[in-house]
XYZ file of C-alpha atoms in Angstrom:
549
model
C -0.009 -0.011 -0.003
C 1.170 3.482 -0.978
C 1.536 5.546 2.292
C 2.383 9.045 2.947
C 5.495 9.423 5.170
C 7.020 12.094 7.421
C 10.578 12.036 8.710
C 11.544 12.997 12.280
C 14.732 12.691 14.288
C 12.799 10.886 17.011
C 9.339 9.423 17.079
C 7.918 8.658 20.545
C 5.121 6.111 20.991
C 2.751 6.891 23.796
C 1.904 10.202 25.497
C 2.187 8.864 29.058
C 4.662 9.949 31.741
C 7.764 8.208 30.089
C 6.993 9.227 26.669
C 6.321 12.960 27.542
C 9.408 13.047 29.807
C 11.450 11.631 26.968
C 10.057 14.421 24.629
C 10.459 17.205 27.122
C 14.043 16.325 27.960
C 15.041 15.894 24.340
C 13.559 19.406 23.436
C 15.204 20.907 26.498
C 18.681 19.748 25.442
C 18.057 20.751 21.851
C 17.189 24.269 23.090
C 20.097 24.480 25.480
C 22.503 23.337 22.604
C 20.738 25.496 19.953
C 20.292 22.363 17.824
C 17.209 21.799 15.751
C 15.580 18.462 16.423
C 12.397 17.132 15.033
C 10.431 15.236 17.756
C 6.992 13.598 17.357
C 4.817 11.938 19.940
C 1.903 9.782 18.830
C -0.933 8.877 21.197
C -3.585 6.481 20.464
C -6.107 8.135 22.919
C -8.614 10.970 21.642
C -6.503 13.400 23.551
C -3.451 13.188 25.805
C -4.559 11.721 29.157
C -7.568 9.973 27.773
C -5.969 6.443 28.436
C -4.024 7.386 31.541
C -5.014 5.629 34.714
C -3.012 5.516 37.840
C -3.840 5.580 41.518
C -1.867 7.807 42.039
C 0.499 8.807 44.876
C 3.236 10.665 42.952
C 6.845 10.818 44.011
C 8.114 14.084 42.507
C 11.822 13.211 42.320
C 11.951 12.875 38.446
C 9.690 15.923 38.117
C 12.160 17.948 40.257
C 14.881 17.044 37.801
C 12.935 17.705 34.652
C 11.246 20.963 35.599
C 12.853 22.265 38.843
C 10.328 25.176 38.665
C 7.353 22.926 38.338
C 5.380 24.702 41.057
C 5.836 28.095 39.369
C 4.794 26.549 35.998
C 1.524 25.302 37.579
C 2.044 21.590 37.514
C -1.035 19.864 38.946
C 0.592 18.574 42.172
C -1.868 20.191 44.578
C -2.466 17.694 47.459
C 0.654 16.762 49.608
C 0.348 13.660 51.592
C -0.583 14.396 55.059
C -1.047 10.877 56.598
C -0.401 7.234 55.829
C -2.912 4.689 57.149
C -2.252 0.995 56.552
C -4.693 -1.609 57.461
C -4.650 -5.454 57.705
C -8.155 -6.408 56.790
C -8.701 -9.788 58.372
C -12.477 -10.272 57.574
C -15.240 -8.353 55.726
C -16.038 -6.315 58.898
C -12.702 -6.100 60.859
C -9.367 -4.579 60.148
C -6.463 -3.455 62.296
C -4.208 -0.467 61.766
C -0.611 -1.289 61.567
C 2.052 0.741 63.510
C 4.274 2.738 61.458
C 7.160 0.515 61.913
C 5.438 -2.751 60.754
C 5.038 -2.236 57.023
C 8.027 -1.994 54.610
C 9.308 1.656 54.602
C 8.795 1.789 50.802
C 5.121 2.248 51.713
C 5.754 5.541 53.477
C 4.846 8.625 51.457
C 6.363 11.636 53.061
C 6.885 14.324 50.423
C 4.700 12.746 47.863
C 1.569 14.054 46.335
C -1.956 12.680 45.507
C -2.428 13.418 41.909
C -4.405 12.759 38.613
C -1.695 11.368 36.368
C -3.907 12.062 33.368
C -3.814 15.844 34.292
C -0.064 15.649 34.852
C 0.333 14.196 31.410
C -1.742 16.926 29.874
C 0.490 19.439 31.667
C 3.641 17.769 30.590
C 2.201 17.743 26.958
C 1.802 21.524 27.207
C 5.435 21.907 28.241
C 6.571 19.671 25.372
C 4.581 21.665 22.843
C 6.035 24.951 24.145
C 9.481 23.434 23.570
C 8.590 22.642 19.977
C 7.548 18.996 20.208
C 4.657 17.834 17.804
C 2.025 15.614 19.638
C -0.679 13.789 17.518
C -3.397 12.391 19.571
C -5.824 9.916 17.951
C -3.064 8.305 16.053
C -2.213 4.731 17.352
C 1.150 3.211 16.252
C -0.057 0.060 14.696
C 3.000 -1.427 13.100
C 6.779 -1.115 13.606
C 8.571 0.127 10.519
C 11.859 -1.678 9.890
C 14.852 -0.564 7.694
C 16.445 -2.875 5.174
C 19.017 -3.835 7.561
C 16.384 -5.034 10.040
C 16.848 -1.952 12.496
C 13.754 -0.047 13.571
C 13.050 2.988 11.377
C 9.854 4.287 12.918
C 6.220 3.279 12.989
C 3.082 3.023 10.811
C -0.052 4.664 12.267
C -3.308 2.865 12.087
C -5.555 2.629 8.942
C -8.909 4.484 9.513
C -12.210 3.613 7.892
C -12.010 -0.228 7.562
C -15.093 -2.446 7.874
C -15.212 -5.399 10.027
C -13.675 -7.633 7.351
C -10.778 -5.195 6.814
C -12.170 -3.814 3.609
C -11.966 -0.026 2.913
C -15.076 2.090 3.550
C -15.898 5.270 1.853
C -14.155 7.013 4.808
C -10.908 5.008 4.399
C -7.672 6.885 5.194
C -4.470 4.785 5.193
C -2.006 5.136 8.084
C 1.147 7.121 7.651
C 4.817 6.066 7.885
C 6.526 8.087 10.592
C 10.214 7.470 9.910
C 12.853 8.217 12.559
C 16.483 8.000 13.321
C 15.339 6.620 16.754
C 12.031 5.447 17.939
C 11.157 5.364 21.633
C 8.342 3.043 22.727
C 6.513 4.205 25.711
C 3.247 2.416 25.412
C 2.847 1.515 29.034
C 2.286 -1.954 30.427
C 2.092 -4.865 27.853
C 2.465 -2.464 24.915
C 1.679 -4.484 21.781
C 4.662 -3.237 19.790
C 6.935 -3.528 22.791
C 5.737 -7.206 23.088
C 6.661 -7.673 19.371
C 10.072 -6.094 19.686
C 10.806 -8.061 22.858
C 10.242 -11.335 20.980
C 11.911 -10.266 17.729
C 15.098 -9.056 19.342
C 15.094 -11.440 22.300
C 15.032 -8.756 24.762
C 13.964 -11.066 27.465
C 16.611 -13.598 27.292
C 17.947 -14.328 30.662
C 15.344 -12.381 32.458
C 12.465 -13.681 34.569
C 8.998 -13.521 32.944
C 7.192 -10.315 33.557
C 4.442 -10.463 36.263
C 1.329 -8.456 36.340
C -1.472 -7.118 38.405
C -4.804 -5.564 37.385
C -5.486 -2.302 38.901
C -8.919 -0.792 39.377
C -9.809 2.830 40.195
C -13.004 4.763 40.940
C -13.217 8.531 41.689
C -15.946 9.459 44.250
C -17.324 12.833 45.308
C -17.723 12.488 48.941
C -19.289 14.323 51.908
C -16.982 17.194 52.735
C -17.262 16.364 56.464
C -15.669 12.961 55.554
C -12.949 14.447 53.375
C -9.307 14.586 54.610
C -7.166 16.060 51.911
C -3.931 14.241 51.603
C -4.800 11.049 53.649
C -3.505 7.831 52.086
C -5.016 4.681 53.036
C -3.604 1.284 51.906
C -5.005 -2.200 52.867
C -3.917 -5.782 52.704
C -5.923 -8.903 53.158
C -9.747 -9.163 52.616
C -11.281 -9.457 50.277
C -8.508 -11.468 48.790
C -7.675 -15.031 50.124
C -4.240 -15.975 51.374
C -3.230 -17.307 48.015
C -4.193 -14.157 46.041
C -1.743 -11.311 46.180
C -2.648 -7.649 46.030
C -4.161 -4.927 48.096
C -6.588 -1.893 48.195
C -6.143 1.883 48.443
C -8.147 5.093 49.038
C -6.560 8.423 48.533
C -8.157 11.645 49.676
C -7.481 14.050 46.724
C -8.599 17.675 46.167
C -12.045 19.033 45.738
C -13.752 16.567 48.165
C -12.870 13.661 45.979
C -11.303 10.261 46.900
C -9.557 7.848 44.552
C -10.487 4.146 45.533
C -9.177 1.018 44.014
C -7.690 -2.378 44.368
C -4.748 -4.279 42.656
C -4.995 -8.007 42.163
C -2.061 -10.084 41.094
C -2.804 -11.757 37.881
C -0.990 -15.090 39.068
C -4.186 -16.050 40.928
C -5.104 -19.709 40.490
C -8.908 -19.944 40.904
C -10.646 -19.470 37.516
C -13.764 -18.582 39.369
C -12.208 -15.404 40.755
C -13.614 -12.170 39.276
C -11.196 -9.187 39.928
C -14.022 -6.781 39.182
C -16.354 -8.265 41.829
C -13.605 -8.414 44.374
C -13.237 -4.667 43.953
C -16.911 -4.201 44.205
C -17.133 -5.963 47.599
C -13.995 -4.418 48.862
C -15.879 -1.010 48.947
C -18.349 -2.392 51.427
C -15.530 -2.912 54.243
C -16.218 -0.304 57.006
C -12.694 0.916 56.676
C -13.527 2.035 53.200
C -17.345 2.480 53.267
C -17.100 4.956 56.062
C -15.759 7.526 53.377
C -17.929 6.464 50.415
C -21.389 6.213 52.011
C -23.553 9.062 50.857
C -21.022 9.821 48.049
C -21.275 9.645 44.257
C -19.188 7.570 41.999
C -18.093 9.698 38.916
C -15.545 7.721 37.181
C -14.271 4.103 36.665
C -11.421 2.381 34.948
C -8.974 -0.510 34.998
C -5.408 -1.194 33.867
C -2.891 -3.994 34.037
C 0.330 -3.090 35.704
C 3.962 -4.620 35.273
C 5.087 -5.618 38.570
C 8.050 -8.056 37.933
C 10.663 -5.515 38.987
C 14.363 -5.801 38.221
C 14.420 -9.438 37.554
C 11.773 -8.979 34.838
C 13.195 -5.792 33.370
C 13.968 -6.585 29.665
C 16.925 -5.343 27.607
C 15.827 -1.833 26.870
C 17.753 -1.193 23.613
C 17.753 -2.650 20.133
C 18.919 -1.237 16.772
C 17.084 1.965 15.970
C 14.963 1.895 19.216
C 14.590 1.824 22.951
C 11.904 0.855 25.457
C 11.033 3.126 28.346
C 8.748 3.117 31.398
C 6.316 0.251 31.803
C 6.851 -1.024 28.187
C 10.201 -2.261 29.704
C 8.974 -2.891 33.123
C 10.367 -0.057 35.421
C 7.609 0.055 37.976
C 8.586 -0.285 41.582
C 6.015 -2.458 43.030
C 7.387 -2.216 46.551
C 6.336 1.403 46.504
C 3.283 0.716 44.258
C 4.598 3.377 42.106
C 5.913 3.759 38.542
C 5.365 7.211 37.403
C 8.574 8.547 38.689
C 10.704 5.695 37.454
C 8.931 5.800 34.067
C 9.797 9.503 33.746
C 13.375 9.039 34.758
C 13.845 6.147 32.379
C 12.572 8.440 29.569
C 14.842 11.229 30.592
C 17.929 8.927 30.491
C 16.818 7.674 27.125
C 16.557 11.200 25.980
C 19.985 12.108 27.063
C 21.463 9.097 25.390
C 19.683 9.754 21.994
C 20.507 13.387 22.058
C 24.302 12.671 22.707
C 24.245 10.248 19.837
C 22.467 12.578 17.323
C 24.610 15.492 18.499
C 27.651 13.516 17.659
C 26.533 12.993 14.014
C 24.788 9.525 14.445
C 22.460 8.953 11.508
C 20.372 6.401 13.465
C 19.662 2.745 13.485
C 22.334 1.887 16.276
C 21.767 -0.099 19.339
C 22.276 2.543 21.934
C 23.703 0.325 24.613
C 24.916 3.558 26.507
C 21.279 3.908 27.510
C 21.381 0.821 29.672
C 24.815 1.791 31.037
C 23.344 5.143 32.128
C 20.259 3.432 33.630
C 22.400 1.154 35.739
C 24.131 4.193 37.122
C 20.949 5.967 37.961
C 18.897 6.115 41.090
C 16.090 4.247 39.194
C 18.277 1.058 39.108
C 19.426 1.527 42.585
C 15.696 1.585 43.643
C 14.688 -1.400 41.681
C 17.852 -3.335 42.748
C 16.964 -2.771 46.365
C 13.379 -4.008 45.924
C 14.245 -6.825 43.573
C 12.991 -9.534 46.136
C 9.709 -7.804 46.928
C 7.413 -9.571 44.563
C 9.142 -12.813 44.327
C 9.149 -13.122 48.136
C 5.387 -12.707 48.184
C 4.992 -15.394 45.625
C 7.325 -17.699 47.288
C 6.322 -17.253 50.958
C 2.888 -16.013 50.565
C 1.242 -12.817 51.565
C 2.047 -12.911 55.256
C 5.470 -14.347 55.402
C 6.414 -12.656 52.307
C 5.361 -9.342 53.869
C 7.446 -10.226 56.983
C 10.479 -10.810 54.835
C 10.015 -7.646 52.920
C 9.696 -5.576 56.170
C 12.935 -7.026 57.513
C 14.688 -6.564 54.145
C 13.565 -2.967 53.513
C 13.508 -1.587 56.993
C 16.580 -3.182 58.620
C 18.792 -4.027 55.590
C 17.675 -1.452 52.942
C 17.119 -4.126 50.472
C 20.753 -5.448 50.565
C 20.176 -8.901 52.053
C 22.570 -11.152 50.062
C 19.691 -13.218 48.476
C 18.063 -12.975 45.125
C 14.620 -14.521 44.864
C 13.246 -15.166 41.317
C 9.811 -16.149 40.117
C 10.254 -17.959 36.757
C 6.504 -18.823 36.513
C 4.198 -17.370 33.916
C 1.058 -15.686 35.254
C -1.228 -17.267 32.565
C 0.122 -20.817 33.525
C -1.286 -20.588 37.142
C -4.918 -21.366 36.745
C -6.181 -24.646 38.179
C -9.043 -26.478 36.648
C -12.532 -25.043 37.316
C -13.585 -28.501 38.515
C -10.859 -28.516 41.266
C -11.539 -24.940 42.553
C -14.206 -23.589 44.824
C -16.916 -21.548 43.112
C -17.003 -17.899 44.411
C -20.593 -16.476 45.008
C -20.302 -12.642 44.825
C -23.145 -10.583 46.170
C -25.289 -8.551 43.735
C -24.309 -4.892 43.619
C -26.446 -2.566 45.756
C -26.010 0.351 43.283
C -24.918 2.436 46.156
C -21.203 1.165 46.951
C -21.079 -1.633 44.348
C -22.164 -1.665 40.686
C -22.248 -3.871 37.537
C -19.751 -3.961 34.820
C -21.769 -2.214 32.204
C -22.728 0.777 34.274
C -19.117 1.040 35.268
C -17.864 1.004 31.588
C -20.412 3.729 30.987
C -18.525 5.942 33.465
C -15.193 5.335 31.601
C -16.678 7.050 28.456
C -15.340 4.222 26.398
C -16.324 4.349 22.644
C -15.082 2.508 19.539
C -16.234 2.845 15.962
C -18.336 -0.392 15.722
C -17.797 -0.982 12.020
C -14.152 -1.741 12.175
C -11.916 -4.915 12.494
C -11.919 -6.424 15.931
C -8.822 -5.438 17.737
C -8.864 -8.592 19.971
C -7.382 -11.074 17.824
C -7.794 -14.811 18.325
C -5.148 -17.171 17.133
C -7.694 -20.061 16.994
C -11.331 -19.171 17.262
C -12.196 -22.666 18.632
C -10.035 -22.502 21.737
C -12.314 -20.425 23.873
C -15.063 -23.076 23.728
C -13.275 -26.290 23.256
C -10.368 -25.582 25.570
C -10.819 -22.767 27.885
C -14.643 -23.331 28.670
C -14.058 -26.959 29.206
C -11.190 -26.638 31.562
C -11.473 -23.266 33.154
C -15.001 -22.173 32.545
C -13.768 -19.575 30.070
C -12.204 -17.219 32.607
C -12.285 -14.340 30.157
C -15.805 -13.774 31.239
C -14.519 -12.972 34.726
C -10.999 -11.495 34.349
C -12.194 -8.931 31.925
C -13.216 -5.745 33.914
C -15.366 -4.441 31.081
C -17.763 -7.303 30.088
C -16.014 -7.769 26.699
C -16.145 -11.588 26.623
C -19.330 -13.688 27.099
C -20.326 -17.289 26.336
C -23.711 -17.406 24.771
C -25.649 -20.691 24.715
C -27.391 -21.092 21.261
C -29.331 -23.996 19.666
C -26.054 -24.912 17.843
C -24.082 -24.756 21.093
C -22.074 -22.418 23.038
C -20.754 -19.443 21.180
C -17.888 -17.185 22.307
C -18.852 -13.496 22.012
C -16.462 -10.461 21.889
C -17.918 -7.181 22.690
C -14.875 -5.239 21.567
C -16.829 -1.953 21.804
C -16.680 -2.261 25.612
C -12.810 -2.711 25.730
C -11.101 -0.315 28.167
C -7.531 -1.246 26.925
C -6.481 -2.733 30.217
C -4.664 -5.597 28.438
C -5.634 -8.212 30.988
C -6.867 -10.688 28.246
C -3.581 -10.525 26.547
C -1.917 -11.443 29.789
C -4.228 -13.908 31.652
C -5.795 -15.988 28.877
C -4.590 -19.545 29.844
C -4.031 -20.559 26.281
C -2.389 -17.317 25.247
C -4.887 -17.271 22.272
C -5.803 -13.471 22.584
C -3.612 -10.830 21.278
C -4.512 -7.174 21.928
C -3.809 -4.785 19.106
C -4.544 -1.071 18.604
C -8.087 -0.289 17.420
C -8.906 2.807 15.218
C -7.430 6.020 16.655
C -9.408 7.793 19.471
C -11.052 4.362 20.456
C -11.314 3.214 23.933
C -11.821 4.999 27.324
C -11.835 8.799 27.547
C -10.820 9.350 31.161
C -11.208 13.003 32.245
C -8.771 13.078 35.259
C -7.854 9.599 36.171
């Protein structure tokens, strides 16, 4: 197909914290050195921030380095943390508050801020554009563009105006070739191009498999008398059983709002478990409901997170391209934070790329200096000191793993001479449905708990219906013949948006994909026990439209 093309020095895929930090740092250096640099950021969401979902308690370390005057520039860091409450919930009605010395010190949040990462990304995009960066929202990077020598040469944006069979409609517009000397992949967790590149260039060789969780978030307007700006609440235990890792949170943000959610490890074994329903019943616990009762839910979303840490961090460079942020796996799960590490990884990539281009590099090289600089940074130091956090939880269970992590972090600063690894794959952990207990979830009361479809409505999700399905099945028979028979087809439960259904018809069971509902969490791509589902980008602007998540 003949495609129009544009040439840039650097193309960045994804306008999240890592991609925008990369763009800003590149443009800053070009401005400082009075060097012209053509920088482009492509973003699949309808606007910058539309697909950003994060808790989020934000550690400003990277922001301090990138924009030391961020306060004067009006960055939306408005709610400093004023208190840390950590509870162990031992039943649906009881919980104990842990003393400050008991949890790992990585859970402490002095000096941090409760923020909307969507709004921070919007602000970062404004800074980037003022520095001369071109940002194209609504343009998903659908394919990697390779040079003749096999190096990465840019990306191809998605075609628009195809029908369900992939045939051009009257509105058809072919995607463009965005050519670059260097391409930065900043797609976030389980980026579909990052996944392709990791396989093609063997970036995961010698590394532990990546491990994932699914994170839920709702925003609530609550009674001003119950609102405590800056209060951070974290919980462990109920509603999750002892074999299921994860925990909940409730953050008191600005404007009488709280952010409430739960993270559930995707290595769970019971196929009857529904992460969405675990979250809905979590809100009924008195430690959480005390703030929500009488309030109004105004937004909902979910997103997978990469939580494997240092041992799962892939090689971050290849000829012509680098991976940054959660596309590579830089999140620090011991802190339940990845925005500051994602930003810093992007800044290091920017400095490496700029040094190469300023030295006359014409592109296409494997910039190994990036990983060298990364290993000499505070990001690597942080990830190294918490390398055992997740594997210890998987190895010893939630309680004893937590005890180990407290000792390791609080008394040895993460320097115990051990290196636990988890070589399992999350999708391999499901037991047979016939061998596991069925979980009977209570019906939603529509006050604190709700159903999936009303939740998806609050995410403002929309896709052009007449387009090829972006949830690709390698074998259309596997969902019924394998997954349904063995596991009860768990896609019906692990998907937080009601995308997958099994419909009983006169001809037999039929697997239904409601792609219109997809909120781009990527859980299906991760947890499907047969690894039969591949998530790819739909048409540009499709998916959720989060206002301030």
